[in-house]
PDB file of C-alpha atoms in Angstrom:
ATOM      1  CA  MET A   1       0.078   0.075   0.066  1.00  0.00           C
ATOM      2  CA  ASN A   2       1.482   3.318  -0.946  1.00  0.00           C
ATOM      3  CA  GLY A   3       0.396   6.298   1.199  1.00  0.00           C
ATOM      4  CA  ALA A   4       1.798   9.184  -0.692  1.00  0.00           C
ATOM      5  CA  THR A   5      -1.441   9.843  -3.088  1.00  0.00           C
ATOM      6  CA  ARG A   6      -3.829   9.073  -0.284  1.00  0.00           C
ATOM      7  CA  LEU A   7      -2.109  11.450   1.894  1.00  0.00           C
ATOM      8  CA  ILE A   8      -1.988  14.311  -0.360  1.00  0.00           C
ATOM      9  CA  GLY A   9      -5.700  13.880  -1.173  1.00  0.00           C
ATOM     10  CA  THR A  10      -6.783  13.603   2.232  1.00  0.00           C
ATOM     11  CA  MET A  11      -4.736  16.577   3.745  1.00  0.00           C
ATOM     12  CA  ALA A  12      -6.076  18.852   0.809  1.00  0.00           C
ATOM     13  CA  ALA A  13      -9.460  17.983   1.437  1.00  0.00           C
ATOM     14  CA  THR A  14      -9.420  18.817   5.059  1.00  0.00           C
ATOM     15  CA  GLY A  15      -7.258  21.744   4.583  1.00  0.00           C
ATOM     16  CA  ALA A  16      -4.225  20.604   6.651  1.00  0.00           C
ATOM     17  CA  LEU A  17      -1.826  21.233   3.995  1.00  0.00           C
ATOM     18  CA  ALA A  18      -3.050  24.059   1.858  1.00  0.00           C
ATOM     19  CA  MET A  19       0.147  24.314  -0.234  1.00  0.00           C
ATOM     20  CA  THR A  20      -0.653  26.873  -3.164  1.00  0.00           C
ATOM     21  CA  GLY A  21       1.959  28.948  -4.576  1.00  0.00           C
ATOM     22  CA  GLY A  22       0.907  31.956  -2.583  1.00  0.00           C
ATOM     23  CA  VAL A  23       1.763  30.527   0.583  1.00  0.00           C
ATOM     24  CA  ALA A  24       5.478  30.134  -0.176  1.00  0.00           C
ATOM     25  CA  LEU A  25       5.952  33.503   0.627  1.00  0.00           C
ATOM     26  CA  ALA A  26       5.553  32.653   4.276  1.00  0.00           C
ATOM     27  CA  CYS A  27       9.121  31.265   4.609  1.00  0.00           C
ATOM     28  CA  GLY A  28      11.876  33.669   3.590  1.00  0.00           C
ATOM     29  CA  PRO A  29      15.326  32.716   2.128  1.00  0.00           C
ATOM     30  CA  GLY A  30      18.012  30.656   4.235  1.00  0.00           C
ATOM     31  CA  SER A  31      20.585  32.546   5.823  1.00  0.00           C
ATOM     32  CA  GLY A  32      22.466  30.242   7.764  1.00  0.00           C
ATOM     33  CA  GLY A  33      20.972  30.885  11.308  1.00  0.00           C
ATOM     34  CA  SER A  34      18.253  29.156  12.934  1.00  0.00           C
ATOM     35  CA  TYR A  35      14.950  29.366  11.077  1.00  0.00           C
ATOM     36  CA  THR A  36      11.285  29.081  11.457  1.00  0.00           C
ATOM     37  CA  CYS A  37       8.777  28.093   8.794  1.00  0.00           C
ATOM     38  CA  THR A  38       5.407  29.453   9.754  1.00  0.00           C
ATOM     39  CA  GLY A  39       3.686  28.012   6.292  1.00  0.00           C
ATOM     40  CA  GLY A  40       4.546  27.331   2.730  1.00  0.00           C
ATOM     41  CA  LEU A  41       8.073  25.987   1.227  1.00  0.00           C
ATOM     42  CA  VAL A  42      11.137  25.935   3.575  1.00  0.00           C
ATOM     43  CA  PRO A  43      13.842  27.546   1.039  1.00  0.00           C
ATOM     44  CA  SER A  44      16.988  25.693   0.039  1.00  0.00           C
ATOM     45  CA  GLY A  45      19.781  27.022   2.309  1.00  0.00           C
ATOM     46  CA  THR A  46      21.934  26.103   5.519  1.00  0.00           C
ATOM     47  CA  TYR A  47      20.337  26.481   8.907  1.00  0.00           C
ATOM     48  CA  SER A  48      21.715  25.951  12.428  1.00  0.00           C
ATOM     49  CA  ASN A  49      18.361  24.762  13.431  1.00  0.00           C
ATOM     50  CA  LEU A  50      14.878  24.253  11.454  1.00  0.00           C
ATOM     51  CA  LYS A  51      11.410  24.727  13.478  1.00  0.00           C
ATOM     52  CA  ILE A  52       8.409  24.082  11.783  1.00  0.00           C
ATOM     53  CA  THR A  53       5.255  25.537  13.233  1.00  0.00           C
ATOM     54  CA  GLY A  54       2.789  25.814  10.438  1.00  0.00           C
ATOM     55  CA  GLN A  55       1.976  23.567   7.407  1.00  0.00           C
ATOM     56  CA  CYS A  56       5.384  23.473   5.450  1.00  0.00           C
ATOM     57  CA  ALA A  57       6.749  21.525   2.577  1.00  0.00           C
ATOM     58  CA  VAL A  58       9.785  21.365   0.339  1.00  0.00           C
ATOM     59  CA  ALA A  59      10.073  22.337  -3.430  1.00  0.00           C
ATOM     60  CA  ASP A  60      11.051  19.864  -6.130  1.00  0.00           C
ATOM     61  CA  GLY A  61      14.887  19.824  -6.061  1.00  0.00           C
ATOM     62  CA  ALA A  62      15.340  21.698  -2.707  1.00  0.00           C
ATOM     63  CA  LYS A  63      18.715  21.554  -1.113  1.00  0.00           C
ATOM     64  CA  ILE A  64      18.470  22.034   2.719  1.00  0.00           C
ATOM     65  CA  THR A  65      21.346  21.448   5.352  1.00  0.00           C
ATOM     66  CA  VAL A  66      20.370  21.897   8.884  1.00  0.00           C
ATOM     67  CA  ARG A  67      23.639  21.620  10.950  1.00  0.00           C
ATOM     68  CA  GLY A  68      21.596  20.844  14.293  1.00  0.00           C
ATOM     69  CA  SER A  69      17.918  19.670  14.679  1.00  0.00           C
ATOM     70  CA  VAL A  70      14.488  19.931  12.945  1.00  0.00           C
ATOM     71  CA  TRP A  71      11.501  20.337  15.329  1.00  0.00           C
ATOM     72  CA  VAL A  72       7.831  19.900  14.157  1.00  0.00           C
ATOM     73  CA  ALA A  73       5.647  21.602  16.553  1.00  0.00           C
ATOM     74  CA  ALA A  74       2.347  20.157  17.566  1.00  0.00           C
ATOM     75  CA  ASN A  75      -0.358  20.206  14.947  1.00  0.00           C
ATOM     76  CA  ALA A  76       2.134  21.437  12.380  1.00  0.00           C
ATOM     77  CA  ALA A  77       3.209  19.610   9.207  1.00  0.00           C
ATOM     78  CA  PHE A  78       6.336  19.004   7.539  1.00  0.00           C
ATOM     79  CA  ASP A  79       6.084  17.404   4.170  1.00  0.00           C
ATOM     80  CA  ALA A  80       9.178  16.496   2.550  1.00  0.00           C
ATOM     81  CA  GLN A  81       7.632  13.433   1.002  1.00  0.00           C
ATOM     82  CA  SER A  82       5.622  14.816  -1.783  1.00  0.00           C
ATOM     83  CA  ALA A  83       8.575  16.675  -3.776  1.00  0.00           C
ATOM     84  CA  PRO A  84      12.243  15.068  -4.295  1.00  0.00           C
ATOM     85  CA  ALA A  85      14.755  17.034  -2.174  1.00  0.00           C
ATOM     86  CA  THR A  86      18.267  16.689  -0.860  1.00  0.00           C
ATOM     87  CA  ILE A  87      18.133  17.360   3.157  1.00  0.00           C
ATOM     88  CA  THR A  88      20.791  16.706   5.601  1.00  0.00           C
ATOM     89  CA  VAL A  89      20.033  16.911   9.147  1.00  0.00           C
ATOM     90  CA  GLY A  90      23.367  16.987  11.629  1.00  0.00           C
ATOM     91  CA  GLY A  91      21.048  16.197  14.656  1.00  0.00           C
ATOM     92  CA  ASN A  92      17.629  14.897  15.249  1.00  0.00           C
ATOM     93  CA  VAL A  93      14.187  15.279  13.873  1.00  0.00           C
ATOM     94  CA  THR A  94      11.561  15.567  16.282  1.00  0.00           C
ATOM     95  CA  ALA A  95       7.562  15.696  15.757  1.00  0.00           C
ATOM     96  CA  GLY A  96       4.842  16.657  18.106  1.00  0.00           C
ATOM     97  CA  LYS A  97       1.501  15.774  19.120  1.00  0.00           C
ATOM     98  CA  GLY A  98      -1.024  15.945  16.198  1.00  0.00           C
ATOM     99  CA  SER A  99       1.991  16.649  13.738  1.00  0.00           C
ATOM    100  CA  LEU A 100       2.681  15.232  10.012  1.00  0.00           C
ATOM    101  CA  LEU A 101       6.111  14.302   9.455  1.00  0.00           C
ATOM    102  CA  GLY A 102       6.820  13.130   5.984  1.00  0.00           C
ATOM    103  CA  LEU A 103      10.515  12.193   5.008  1.00  0.00           C
ATOM    104  CA  GLY A 104      11.445  10.989   1.362  1.00  0.00           C
ATOM    105  CA  CYS A 105       9.990   9.565  -1.800  1.00  0.00           C
ATOM    106  CA  GLN A 106      11.294   7.371  -4.479  1.00  0.00           C
ATOM    107  CA  PRO A 107      10.073   5.614  -7.474  1.00  0.00           C
ATOM    108  CA  THR A 108       9.429   1.822  -8.061  1.00  0.00           C
ATOM    109  CA  SER A 109      12.072   1.917 -10.658  1.00  0.00           C
ATOM    110  CA  LEU A 110      14.685   2.945  -8.038  1.00  0.00           C
ATOM    111  CA  VAL A 111      14.076   0.505  -5.307  1.00  0.00           C
ATOM    112  CA  GLY A 112      12.367  -2.452  -7.135  1.00  0.00           C
ATOM    113  CA  ASN A 113       9.300  -2.729  -5.027  1.00  0.00           C
ATOM    114  CA  SER A 114       5.974  -0.514  -4.192  1.00  0.00           C
ATOM    115  CA  ALA A 115       8.204   2.506  -3.360  1.00  0.00           C
ATOM    116  CA  HIS A 116       6.688   5.720  -2.263  1.00  0.00           C
ATOM    117  CA  PRO A 117       6.633   7.886  -5.375  1.00  0.00           C
ATOM    118  CA  CYS A 118       6.992  11.629  -5.311  1.00  0.00           C
ATOM    119  CA  GLU A 119       3.667  13.579  -6.059  1.00  0.00           C
ATOM    120  CA  THR A 120       5.425  16.373  -7.811  1.00  0.00           C
ATOM    121  CA  ASN A 121       7.745  14.125  -9.745  1.00  0.00           C
ATOM    122  CA  PRO A 122       6.927  10.451  -9.844  1.00  0.00           C
ATOM    123  CA  GLU A 123      10.497   9.550 -11.180  1.00  0.00           C
ATOM    124  CA  GLY A 124      12.279  11.738  -8.885  1.00  0.00           C
ATOM    125  CA  HIS A 125      13.749  10.696  -5.570  1.00  0.00           C
ATOM    126  CA  SER A 126      14.839  12.373  -2.361  1.00  0.00           C
ATOM    127  CA  THR A 127      18.446  12.149  -0.611  1.00  0.00           C
ATOM    128  CA  ILE A 128      17.752  12.499   2.857  1.00  0.00           C
ATOM    129  CA  LEU A 129      20.187  11.853   5.725  1.00  0.00           C
ATOM    130  CA  VAL A 130      19.463  12.123   9.501  1.00  0.00           C
ATOM    131  CA  LYS A 131      22.637  11.879  11.437  1.00  0.00           C
ATOM    132  CA  GLY A 132      20.866  11.723  14.732  1.00  0.00           C
ATOM    133  CA  SER A 133      17.423  10.091  15.467  1.00  0.00           C
ATOM    134  CA  VAL A 134      13.745  10.465  14.094  1.00  0.00           C
ATOM    135  CA  THR A 135      11.168  10.639  17.048  1.00  0.00           C
ATOM    136  CA  ALA A 136       7.397  11.188  16.562  1.00  0.00           C
ATOM    137  CA  ILE A 137       5.333  11.455  19.918  1.00  0.00           C
ATOM    138  CA  LYS A 138       1.670  11.072  19.317  1.00  0.00           C
ATOM    139  CA  ALA A 139       1.678  12.432  15.647  1.00  0.00           C
ATOM    140  CA  MET A 140      -1.261  12.308  13.459  1.00  0.00           C
ATOM    141  CA  ALA A 141       0.885  10.632  10.638  1.00  0.00           C
ATOM    142  CA  VAL A 142       4.547   9.550  10.101  1.00  0.00           C
ATOM    143  CA  LEU A 143       5.848   8.576   6.556  1.00  0.00           C
ATOM    144  CA  VAL A 144       9.498   8.012   6.331  1.00  0.00           C
ATOM    145  CA  ASN A 145      10.645   6.457   2.986  1.00  0.00           C
ATOM    146  CA  GLY A 146      13.884   5.853   1.562  1.00  0.00           C
ATOM    147  CA  ILE A 147      15.927   7.753   3.923  1.00  0.00           C
ATOM    148  CA  ALA A 148      19.251   7.133   5.754  1.00  0.00           C
ATOM    149  CA  VAL A 149      18.942   7.449   9.619  1.00  0.00           C
ATOM    150  CA  ARG A 150      22.198   6.823  11.648  1.00  0.00           C
ATOM    151  CA  GLY A 151      20.380   6.428  15.066  1.00  0.00           C
ATOM    152  CA  ASP A 152      16.741   5.321  15.776  1.00  0.00           C
ATOM    153  CA  VAL A 153      13.228   5.772  14.050  1.00  0.00           C
ATOM    154  CA  THR A 154      10.733   5.750  17.082  1.00  0.00           C
ATOM    155  CA  ALA A 155       7.115   6.528  16.848  1.00  0.00           C
ATOM    156  CA  LEU A 156       5.122   6.503  19.936  1.00  0.00           C
ATOM    157  CA  GLY A 157       1.208   6.773  19.919  1.00  0.00           C
ATOM    158  CA  GLY A 158      -0.918   8.967  17.565  1.00  0.00           C
ATOM    159  CA  GLY A 159      -2.559   8.055  14.421  1.00  0.00           C
ATOM    160  CA  SER A 160      -5.324   9.182  12.074  1.00  0.00           C
ATOM    161  CA  PRO A 161      -8.531   7.337  10.737  1.00  0.00           C
ATOM    162  CA  GLN A 162      -7.628   8.589   7.334  1.00  0.00           C
ATOM    163  CA  ILE A 163      -3.979   8.679   6.814  1.00  0.00           C
ATOM    164  CA  PRO A 164      -1.965   5.277   6.319  1.00  0.00           C
ATOM    165  CA  TRP A 165       1.676   5.489   8.047  1.00  0.00           C
ATOM    166  CA  SER A 166       4.701   3.919   6.293  1.00  0.00           C
ATOM    167  CA  ILE A 167       8.051   3.227   7.126  1.00  0.00           C
ATOM    168  CA  LYS A 168       9.584   2.043   4.298  1.00  0.00           C
ATOM    169  CA  ASN A 169      12.959   1.541   2.252  1.00  0.00           C
ATOM    170  CA  ASN A 170      15.132   3.044   4.849  1.00  0.00           C
ATOM    171  CA  THR A 171      18.493   2.352   6.284  1.00  0.00           C
ATOM    172  CA  VAL A 172      18.451   2.877  10.098  1.00  0.00           C
ATOM    173  CA  GLY A 173      21.786   2.494  12.038  1.00  0.00           C
ATOM    174  CA  ARG A 174      20.133   1.499  15.395  1.00  0.00           C
ATOM    175  CA  ASN A 175      16.264   0.433  16.214  1.00  0.00           C
ATOM    176  CA  ILE A 176      13.013   0.824  14.702  1.00  0.00           C
ATOM    177  CA  VAL A 177      10.074   1.223  17.376  1.00  0.00           C
ATOM    178  CA  VAL A 178       6.573   1.514  16.745  1.00  0.00           C
ATOM    179  CA  ALA A 179       4.007   1.617  19.431  1.00  0.00           C
ATOM    180  CA  GLY A 180       0.695   2.938  20.570  1.00  0.00           C
ATOM    181  CA  GLN A 181      -0.949   3.888  17.545  1.00  0.00           C
ATOM    182  CA  ASN A 182      -4.743   3.787  16.692  1.00  0.00           C
ATOM    183  CA  THR A 183      -4.685   4.749  13.003  1.00  0.00           C
ATOM    184  CA  GLU A 184      -5.710   3.652   9.507  1.00  0.00           C
ATOM    185  CA  TRP A 185      -2.805   1.497   8.529  1.00  0.00           C
ATOM    186  CA  ILE A 186       0.950   0.882   9.064  1.00  0.00           C
ATOM    187  CA  GLY A 187       3.653  -0.669   6.981  1.00  0.00           C
ATOM    188  CA  VAL A 188       7.245  -1.373   8.256  1.00  0.00           C
ATOM    189  CA  MET A 189       8.773  -2.704   4.813  1.00  0.00           C
ATOM    190  CA  PHE A 190      11.988  -3.060   3.086  1.00  0.00           C
ATOM    191  CA  ASN A 191      14.034  -1.227   5.603  1.00  0.00           C
ATOM    192  CA  LYS A 192      17.828  -2.388   6.564  1.00  0.00           C
ATOM    193  CA  VAL A 193      17.930  -2.123  10.380  1.00  0.00           C
ATOM    194  CA  GLY A 194      21.319  -2.310  12.411  1.00  0.00           C
ATOM    195  CA  ARG A 195      19.574  -3.456  15.441  1.00  0.00           C
ATOM    196  CA  ASN A 196      16.205  -4.355  16.293  1.00  0.00           C
ATOM    197  CA  VAL A 197      12.452  -3.962  15.176  1.00  0.00           C
ATOM    198  CA  LEU A 198       9.906  -3.570  18.088  1.00  0.00           C
ATOM    199  CA  LEU A 199       6.110  -3.054  17.401  1.00  0.00           C
ATOM    200  CA  TYR A 200       3.397  -3.341  20.074  1.00  0.00           C
ATOM    201  CA  ASP A 201       0.159  -2.050  20.863  1.00  0.00           C
ATOM    202  CA  ILE A 202      -1.145  -0.981  17.451  1.00  0.00           C
ATOM    203  CA  ALA A 203      -4.676  -0.968  16.590  1.00  0.00           C
ATOM    204  CA  LEU A 204      -5.576  -0.641  12.886  1.00  0.00           C
ATOM    205  CA  SER A 205      -9.000   0.585  11.384  1.00  0.00           C
ATOM    206  CA  ASP A 206      -8.392   0.007   7.577  1.00  0.00           C
ATOM    207  CA  PRO A 207     -11.781  -1.825   6.388  1.00  0.00           C
ATOM    208  CA  ASP A 208     -10.069  -3.292   3.302  1.00  0.00           C
ATOM    209  CA  PRO A 209     -10.123  -7.106   3.768  1.00  0.00           C
ATOM    210  CA  GLY A 210      -6.678  -6.899   1.779  1.00  0.00           C
ATOM    211  CA  ALA A 211      -4.880  -5.301   4.459  1.00  0.00           C
ATOM    212  CA  PRO A 212      -5.429  -7.586   7.366  1.00  0.00           C
ATOM    213  CA  GLY A 213      -2.810  -6.227   9.809  1.00  0.00           C
ATOM    214  CA  VAL A 214       0.302  -4.295  10.381  1.00  0.00           C
ATOM    215  CA  PHE A 215       2.341  -4.951   7.074  1.00  0.00           C
ATOM    216  CA  ILE A 216       6.057  -6.036   8.135  1.00  0.00           C
ATOM    217  CA  VAL A 217       7.481  -6.936   4.880  1.00  0.00           C
ATOM    218  CA  GLN A 218      10.950  -8.050   3.798  1.00  0.00           C
ATOM    219  CA  ASN A 219      13.055  -6.152   6.300  1.00  0.00           C
ATOM    220  CA  LYS A 220      16.499  -7.030   6.960  1.00  0.00           C
ATOM    221  CA  ILE A 221      17.311  -6.858  10.614  1.00  0.00           C
ATOM    222  CA  GLN A 222      20.806  -7.479  12.175  1.00  0.00           C
ATOM    223  CA  ARG A 223      19.492  -8.295  15.631  1.00  0.00           C
ATOM    224  CA  ASN A 224      15.566  -8.984  16.670  1.00  0.00           C
ATOM    225  CA  LEU A 225      12.028  -8.669  15.355  1.00  0.00           C
ATOM    226  CA  VAL A 226       9.429  -8.388  18.158  1.00  0.00           C
ATOM    227  CA  CYS A 227       5.734  -7.845  17.782  1.00  0.00           C
ATOM    228  CA  TYR A 228       2.993  -7.879  20.290  1.00  0.00           C
ATOM    229  CA  ARG A 229      -0.495  -6.841  20.608  1.00  0.00           C
ATOM    230  CA  LEU A 230      -1.071  -5.828  16.859  1.00  0.00           C
ATOM    231  CA  THR A 231      -4.622  -5.854  15.902  1.00  0.00           C
ATOM    232  CA  PRO A 232      -6.196  -7.355  13.803  1.00  0.00           C
ATOM    233  CA  GLY A 233      -2.828  -8.905  13.257  1.00  0.00           C
ATOM    234  CA  VAL A 234       0.204  -9.023  11.168  1.00  0.00           C
ATOM    235  CA  SER A 235       0.988  -9.445   7.545  1.00  0.00           C
ATOM    236  CA  GLY A 236       3.936 -10.561   5.477  1.00  0.00           C
ATOM    237  CA  GLY A 237       2.787  -8.791   2.253  1.00  0.00           C
ATOM    238  CA  PHE A 238       1.454 -10.229  -1.024  1.00  0.00           C
ATOM    239  CA  VAL A 239       4.698 -12.045  -2.260  1.00  0.00           C
ATOM    240  CA  PRO A 240       4.666 -15.744  -1.836  1.00  0.00           C
ATOM    241  CA  GLY A 241       7.829 -16.897   0.218  1.00  0.00           C
ATOM    242  CA  ALA A 242       9.098 -13.379   0.714  1.00  0.00           C
ATOM    243  CA  VAL A 243       9.947 -12.992   4.400  1.00  0.00           C
ATOM    244  CA  ASN A 244      11.895 -10.686   7.081  1.00  0.00           C
ATOM    245  CA  THR A 245      15.497 -11.505   7.475  1.00  0.00           C
ATOM    246  CA  VAL A 246      16.871 -11.335  11.203  1.00  0.00           C
ATOM    247  CA  GLY A 247      19.977 -11.992  12.686  1.00  0.00           C
ATOM    248  CA  GLY A 248      18.670 -12.801  16.229  1.00  0.00           C
ATOM    249  CA  VAL A 249      15.190 -14.192  16.902  1.00  0.00           C
ATOM    250  CA  ALA A 250      11.495 -13.181  15.807  1.00  0.00           C
ATOM    251  CA  LEU A 251       9.279 -13.143  18.754  1.00  0.00           C
ATOM    252  CA  GLY A 252       5.396 -12.894  19.192  1.00  0.00           C
ATOM    253  CA  GLN A 253       3.201 -12.147  16.027  1.00  0.00           C
ATOM    254  CA  CYS A 254       6.021 -11.741  13.849  1.00  0.00           C
ATOM    255  CA  SER A 255       7.585 -15.159  14.664  1.00  0.00           C
ATOM    256  CA  SER A 256       5.840 -16.546  11.542  1.00  0.00           C
ATOM    257  CA  LEU A 257       7.183 -13.541   9.202  1.00  0.00           C
ATOM    258  CA  VAL A 258      10.921 -14.899   9.021  1.00  0.00           C
TER     259      VAL A 258
END
């Protein structure tokens, strides 16, 4: 399941991301200092830190360097998954309650699977590196696709009855932890993970009978895969014989997915 098109349609319909040409003026040019985007497009440039307090996105081909960290405030949105961009973050990316965090997009032709195509340029792809960790606490939606994270990817709580979450095609140096969501759909797929993948207390509301649970598909995990209290269950995807590869053990509901 690809969440990009559904995300853009849903957010546009609800008004949470009103990304018209005019709103780009809400963000000024990068100057190398700390920068706050209150709405519109984050301009290319180098920043000491980046704070997102409104509905913000990136332009196709944007080049953004943040020497420190990126913080997405409660109920704000940072959409860096609809347009291909080059983004380097020296510290952490943190998203607050009710926020939307979208990082990365790529075509099927690049990764050889269902991918997460860029809305503005379906054959383009992002190049995103986070040298620290990515953390979302009670976010409305998390879409992290085709990026490199040297630390952990952690999503605790939150969710939306309309927006599917995806953690897909990433290279993660340490752990992926997803827990406590009540949301439409979640997929943890095609990731390369240096330590563990832990998923627990997730309840999905997707009525599609073709999506029977949390999708945990063809990840390559150096240590352990642990899954508990995932409702209505788990799925290894639709490719017969496709499994997750773990260097340690697979426990709980994921024991059958290796």
